[in-house]
Coordinates of C-alpha atoms in Angstrom, one line a residue:
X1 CA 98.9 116.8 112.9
X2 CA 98.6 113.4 115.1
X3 CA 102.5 112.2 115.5
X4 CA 103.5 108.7 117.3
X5 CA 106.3 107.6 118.8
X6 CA 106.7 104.5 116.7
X7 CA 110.0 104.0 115.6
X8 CA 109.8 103.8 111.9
X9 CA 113.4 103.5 110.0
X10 CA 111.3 104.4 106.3
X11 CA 110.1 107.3 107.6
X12 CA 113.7 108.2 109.3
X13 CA 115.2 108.0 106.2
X14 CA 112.7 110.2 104.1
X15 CA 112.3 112.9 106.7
X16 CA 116.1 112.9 106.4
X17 CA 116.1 113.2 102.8
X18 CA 113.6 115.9 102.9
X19 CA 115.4 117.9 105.1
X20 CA 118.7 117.4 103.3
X21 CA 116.7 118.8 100.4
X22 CA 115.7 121.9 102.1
X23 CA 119.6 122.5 103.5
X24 CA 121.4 121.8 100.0
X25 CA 119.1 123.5 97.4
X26 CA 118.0 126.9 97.0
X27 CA 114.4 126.4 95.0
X28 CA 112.7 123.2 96.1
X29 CA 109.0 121.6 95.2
X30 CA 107.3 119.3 96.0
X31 CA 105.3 117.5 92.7
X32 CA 101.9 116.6 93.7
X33 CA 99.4 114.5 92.1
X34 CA 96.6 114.2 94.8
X35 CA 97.7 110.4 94.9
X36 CA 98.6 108.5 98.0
X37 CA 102.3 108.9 97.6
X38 CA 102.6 112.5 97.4
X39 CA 99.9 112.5 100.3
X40 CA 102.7 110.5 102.3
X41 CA 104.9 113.1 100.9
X42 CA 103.1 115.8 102.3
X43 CA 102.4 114.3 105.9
X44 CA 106.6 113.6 106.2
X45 CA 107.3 117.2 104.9
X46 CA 105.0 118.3 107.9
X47 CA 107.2 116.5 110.3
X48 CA 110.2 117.0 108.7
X49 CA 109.7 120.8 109.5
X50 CA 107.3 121.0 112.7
X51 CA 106.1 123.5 114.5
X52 CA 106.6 125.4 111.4
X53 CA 105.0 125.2 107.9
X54 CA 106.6 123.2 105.2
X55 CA 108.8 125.5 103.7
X56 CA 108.7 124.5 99.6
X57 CA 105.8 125.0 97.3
X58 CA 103.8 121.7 95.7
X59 CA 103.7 122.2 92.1
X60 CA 100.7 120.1 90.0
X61 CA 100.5 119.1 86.5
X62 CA 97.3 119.1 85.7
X63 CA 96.4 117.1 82.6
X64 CA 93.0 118.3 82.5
X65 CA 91.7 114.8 82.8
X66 CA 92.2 113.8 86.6
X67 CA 89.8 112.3 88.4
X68 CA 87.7 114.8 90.0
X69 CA 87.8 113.2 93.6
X70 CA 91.1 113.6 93.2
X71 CA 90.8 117.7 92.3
X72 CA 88.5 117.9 95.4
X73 CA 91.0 116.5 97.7
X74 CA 94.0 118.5 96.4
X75 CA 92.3 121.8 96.9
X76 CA 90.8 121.1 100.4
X77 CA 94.4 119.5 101.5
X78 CA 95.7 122.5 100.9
X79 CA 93.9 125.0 102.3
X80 CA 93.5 123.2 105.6
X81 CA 97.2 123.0 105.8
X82 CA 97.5 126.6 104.3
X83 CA 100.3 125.4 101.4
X84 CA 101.3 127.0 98.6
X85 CA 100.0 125.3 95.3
X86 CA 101.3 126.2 91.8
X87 CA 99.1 124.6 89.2
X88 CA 100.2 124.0 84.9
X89 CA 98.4 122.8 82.6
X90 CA 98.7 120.1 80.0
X91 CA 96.0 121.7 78.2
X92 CA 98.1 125.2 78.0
X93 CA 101.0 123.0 76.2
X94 CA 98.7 122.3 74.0
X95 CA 96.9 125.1 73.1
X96 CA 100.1 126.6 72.3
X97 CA 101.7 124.2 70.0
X98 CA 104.3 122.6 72.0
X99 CA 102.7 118.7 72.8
X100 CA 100.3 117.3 70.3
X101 CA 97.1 115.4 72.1
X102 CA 97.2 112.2 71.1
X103 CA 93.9 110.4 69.4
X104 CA 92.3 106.9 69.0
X105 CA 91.8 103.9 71.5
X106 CA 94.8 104.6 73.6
X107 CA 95.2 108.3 73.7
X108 CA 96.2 109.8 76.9
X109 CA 97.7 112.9 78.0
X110 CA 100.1 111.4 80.9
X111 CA 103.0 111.1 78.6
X112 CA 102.5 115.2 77.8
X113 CA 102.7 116.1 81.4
X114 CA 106.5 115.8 80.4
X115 CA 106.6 118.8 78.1
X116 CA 104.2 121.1 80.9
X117 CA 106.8 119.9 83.8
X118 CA 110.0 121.1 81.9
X119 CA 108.5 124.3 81.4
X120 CA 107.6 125.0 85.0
X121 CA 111.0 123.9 86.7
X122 CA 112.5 126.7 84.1
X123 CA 109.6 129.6 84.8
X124 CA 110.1 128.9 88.8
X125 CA 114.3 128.2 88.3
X126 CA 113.4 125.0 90.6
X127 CA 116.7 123.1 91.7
X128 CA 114.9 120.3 93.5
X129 CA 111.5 118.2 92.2
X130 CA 110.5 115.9 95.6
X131 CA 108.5 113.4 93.9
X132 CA 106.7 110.2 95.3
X133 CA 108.3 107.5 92.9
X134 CA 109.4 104.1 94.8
X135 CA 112.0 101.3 93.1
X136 CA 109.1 98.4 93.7
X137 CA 106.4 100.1 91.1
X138 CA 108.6 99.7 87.9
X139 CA 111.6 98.4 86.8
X140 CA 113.5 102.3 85.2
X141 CA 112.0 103.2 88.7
X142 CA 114.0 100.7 90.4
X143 CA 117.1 101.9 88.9
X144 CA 117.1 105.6 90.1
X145 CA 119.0 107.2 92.7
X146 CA 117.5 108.9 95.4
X147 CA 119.2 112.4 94.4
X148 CA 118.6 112.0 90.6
X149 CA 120.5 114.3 88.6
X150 CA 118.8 115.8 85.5
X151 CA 120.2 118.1 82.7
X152 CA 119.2 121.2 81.4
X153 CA 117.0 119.8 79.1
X154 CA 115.9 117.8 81.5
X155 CA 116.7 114.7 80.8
X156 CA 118.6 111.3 82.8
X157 CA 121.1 109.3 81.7
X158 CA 120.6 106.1 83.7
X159 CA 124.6 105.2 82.3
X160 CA 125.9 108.2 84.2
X161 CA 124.7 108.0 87.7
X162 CA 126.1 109.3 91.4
X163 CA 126.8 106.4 93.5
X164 CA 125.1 107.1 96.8
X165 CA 127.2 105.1 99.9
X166 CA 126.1 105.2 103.4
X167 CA 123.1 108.0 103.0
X168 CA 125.3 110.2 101.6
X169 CA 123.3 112.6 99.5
X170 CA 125.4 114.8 97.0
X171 CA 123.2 117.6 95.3
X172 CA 125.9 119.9 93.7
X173 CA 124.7 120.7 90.2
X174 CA 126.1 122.8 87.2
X175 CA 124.0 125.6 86.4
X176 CA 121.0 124.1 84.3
X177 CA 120.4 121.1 85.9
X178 CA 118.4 120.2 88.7
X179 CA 117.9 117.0 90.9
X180 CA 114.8 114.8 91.0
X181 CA 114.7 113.4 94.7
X182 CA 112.7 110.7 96.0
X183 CA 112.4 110.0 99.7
X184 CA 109.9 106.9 99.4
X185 CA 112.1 105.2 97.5
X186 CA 113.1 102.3 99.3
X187 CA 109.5 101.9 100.2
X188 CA 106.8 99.4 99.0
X189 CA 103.2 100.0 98.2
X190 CA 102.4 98.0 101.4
X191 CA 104.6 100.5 103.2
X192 CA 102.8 103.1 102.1
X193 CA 99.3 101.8 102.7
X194 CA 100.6 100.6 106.1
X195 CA 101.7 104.4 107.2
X196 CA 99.0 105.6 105.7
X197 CA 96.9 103.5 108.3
X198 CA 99.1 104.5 111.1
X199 CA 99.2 108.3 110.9
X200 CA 95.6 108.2 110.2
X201 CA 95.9 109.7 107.0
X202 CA 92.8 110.8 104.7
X203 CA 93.3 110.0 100.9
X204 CA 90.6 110.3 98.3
X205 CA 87.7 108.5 98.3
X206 CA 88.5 107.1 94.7
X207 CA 91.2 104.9 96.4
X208 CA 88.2 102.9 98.1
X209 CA 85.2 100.4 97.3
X210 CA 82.7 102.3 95.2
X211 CA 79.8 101.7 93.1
X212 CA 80.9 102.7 89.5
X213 CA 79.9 102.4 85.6
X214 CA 82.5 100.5 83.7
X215 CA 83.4 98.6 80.9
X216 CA 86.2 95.9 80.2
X217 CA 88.8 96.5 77.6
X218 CA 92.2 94.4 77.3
X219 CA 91.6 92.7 80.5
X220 CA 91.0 96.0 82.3
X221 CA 87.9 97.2 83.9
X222 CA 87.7 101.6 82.2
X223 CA 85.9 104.2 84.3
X224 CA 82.3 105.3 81.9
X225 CA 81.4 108.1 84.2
X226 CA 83.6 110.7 82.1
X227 CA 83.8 112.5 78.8
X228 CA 87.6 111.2 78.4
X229 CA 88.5 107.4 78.2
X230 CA 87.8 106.4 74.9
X231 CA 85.0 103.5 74.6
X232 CA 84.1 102.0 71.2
X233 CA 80.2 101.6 70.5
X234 CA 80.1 97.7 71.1
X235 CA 81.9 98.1 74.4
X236 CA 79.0 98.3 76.8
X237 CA 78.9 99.3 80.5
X238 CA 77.8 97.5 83.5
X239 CA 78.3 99.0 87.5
X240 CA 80.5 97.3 89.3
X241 CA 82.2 98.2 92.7
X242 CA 85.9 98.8 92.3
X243 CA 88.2 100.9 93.4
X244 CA 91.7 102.6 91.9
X245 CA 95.2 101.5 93.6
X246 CA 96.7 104.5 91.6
X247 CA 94.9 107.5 90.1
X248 CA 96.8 109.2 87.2
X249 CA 95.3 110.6 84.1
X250 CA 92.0 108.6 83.7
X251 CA 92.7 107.9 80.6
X252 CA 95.3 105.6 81.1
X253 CA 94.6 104.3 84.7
X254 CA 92.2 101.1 84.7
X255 CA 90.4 100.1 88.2
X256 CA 90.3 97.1 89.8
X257 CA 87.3 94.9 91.6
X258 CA 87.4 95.1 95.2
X259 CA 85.3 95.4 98.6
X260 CA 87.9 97.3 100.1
X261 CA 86.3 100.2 102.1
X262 CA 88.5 101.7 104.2
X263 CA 92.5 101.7 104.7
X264 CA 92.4 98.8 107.2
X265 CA 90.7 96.3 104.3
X266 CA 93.2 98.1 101.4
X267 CA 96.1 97.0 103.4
X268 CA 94.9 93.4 103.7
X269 CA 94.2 93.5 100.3
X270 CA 97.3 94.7 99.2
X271 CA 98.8 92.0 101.5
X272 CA 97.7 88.6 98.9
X273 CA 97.7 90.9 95.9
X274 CA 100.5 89.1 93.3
X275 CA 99.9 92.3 91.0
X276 CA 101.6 95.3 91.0
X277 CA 99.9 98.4 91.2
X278 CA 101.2 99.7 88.1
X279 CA 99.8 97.0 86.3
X280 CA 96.5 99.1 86.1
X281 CA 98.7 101.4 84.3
X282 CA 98.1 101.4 80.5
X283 CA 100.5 103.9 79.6
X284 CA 103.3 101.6 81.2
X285 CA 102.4 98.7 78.6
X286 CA 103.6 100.4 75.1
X287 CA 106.6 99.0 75.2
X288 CA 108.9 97.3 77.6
X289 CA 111.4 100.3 78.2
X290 CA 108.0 102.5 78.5
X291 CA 109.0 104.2 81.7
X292 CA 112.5 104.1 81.0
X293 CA 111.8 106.4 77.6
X294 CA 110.0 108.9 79.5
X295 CA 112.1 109.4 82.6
X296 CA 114.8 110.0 79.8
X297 CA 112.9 112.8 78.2
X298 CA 112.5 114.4 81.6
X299 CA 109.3 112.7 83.0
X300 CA 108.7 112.6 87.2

């Protein structure tokens, strides 16, 4: 691991809120997605904790339609770093009765990762979920605390929140409940882009300027080389070269055109962009309290 001696108050902050993670709570994890956040989660768990390894597991829920450059990366991540990865699957929920997939034009299996989470945190009796959520991507997001207290059934009550004054972090919970903590918060896309740059850090090739088959729905430009967006007959396909500025389930994450190659072009990019990065997000569009509604029913 390459470390600087840059003086970087955002990274301060979330190597102190990892840390403060590790001292208060008895069964932390770290959620990983493979994405760019919970990369940048991974790289400040490394030096919250050096010499030694990072001391939680990263637990993935897999919806079973990921982007497979995004599988790839997860696996070799983690074995060069020797972690410890726990993987559930969305596709066990539903096998078993407890989520229903969704069908039609807009089906997606994000909002079930819900369901697949809840039961995990119970099986492994985890008090602490790290997760890579930051206030600028959406407005429920911008709302939540950095030690977010959730119930036992897992849900958040945005009404009934811990004030947090002068970095105080508080994570006693009742028996049941368990905090959500996010040490990116206060970050910004930029931010993240801009560290990522810094520490040298490698992301998935999906995150850069590629060739791709495609096909324009609602404004957005759909991935064709899967089995799992839906594409109606008269929709036809045409290769483009895009790239994705977030990489969730593909069912619900749209790309965007770009000749960004490499981290030092994403970050200029990023720079005149008057988009947010979520607004390649589908699943955030069914309603206007969309990510409000899930982080209520227990979502990241």
């Amino acid at each position: 691991m390459k470390t600087t001696a840059i003086i970087n108050p955002l990274e301060n902050e979330a190597i102190y809120i990892i840390r403060e993670v590790v001292a208060q709570f008895e069964r932390p994890v770290l959620l990983f997605s493979g994405g760019k956040d919970s990369i940048t989660l991974v790289r400040l768990a490394q030096k919250a904790f050096y010499p030694a390894k990072i001391p939680f597991p990263l637990l993935h829920i897999d919806t079973g339609h990921n982007f497979p450059e995004t599988i790839e990366f997860r696996d070799r991540l983690v074995e060069e770093l020797g972690l410890e990865l726990i993987v559930r699957n969305v596709q066990q929920s539903i096998d078993e009765g407890k989520v229903i997939e969704e069908q039609g034009k807009y089906a997606s299996r994000n909002m079930l990762q819900t369901s697949t989470l809840l039961d995990a945190i119970e099986e492994f009796k985890f008090d602490a979920c790290i997760g890579g959520a930051r206030r600028d991507e959406e407005k429920a997001r911008a709302k939540e605390r950095i030690f977010s207290v959730r119930d036992d059934f897992g849900q958040w009550d945005e009404k009934n929140q811990r004030p947090e004054l002068f970095d105080l972090l508080n994570g006693e919970i009742n028996l049941g409940q368990n905090v959500r903590v996010f040490p990116i918060s206060n970050w910004t896309e930029l931010d993240v882009w801009s560290y990522i740059e810094r520490e040298n850090i490698e992301i998935p090739s999906i995150y850069f300027a590629h060739k791709r088959n495609v096909f324009h729905r609602d404004g957005m430009i759909w991935s064709h080389d899967d089995d799992v967006v839906y594409r109606e007959a008269d929709e036809a396909t045409e290769e483009l070269i895009v790239r994705f500025r977030t990489v969730g389930d593909m069912s619900c994450t749209a790309a965007v055109l770009s000749e960004a190659s490499d981290v030092k072009s994403v970050v200029q990019e990023i720079r005149s962009s008057t988009i947010s990065e979520r607004g390649a997000r589908i699943d955030d569009k069914r309603s206007e309290s969309a990510m409000e509604k899930r982080k209520q029913q227990g979502y990241f």
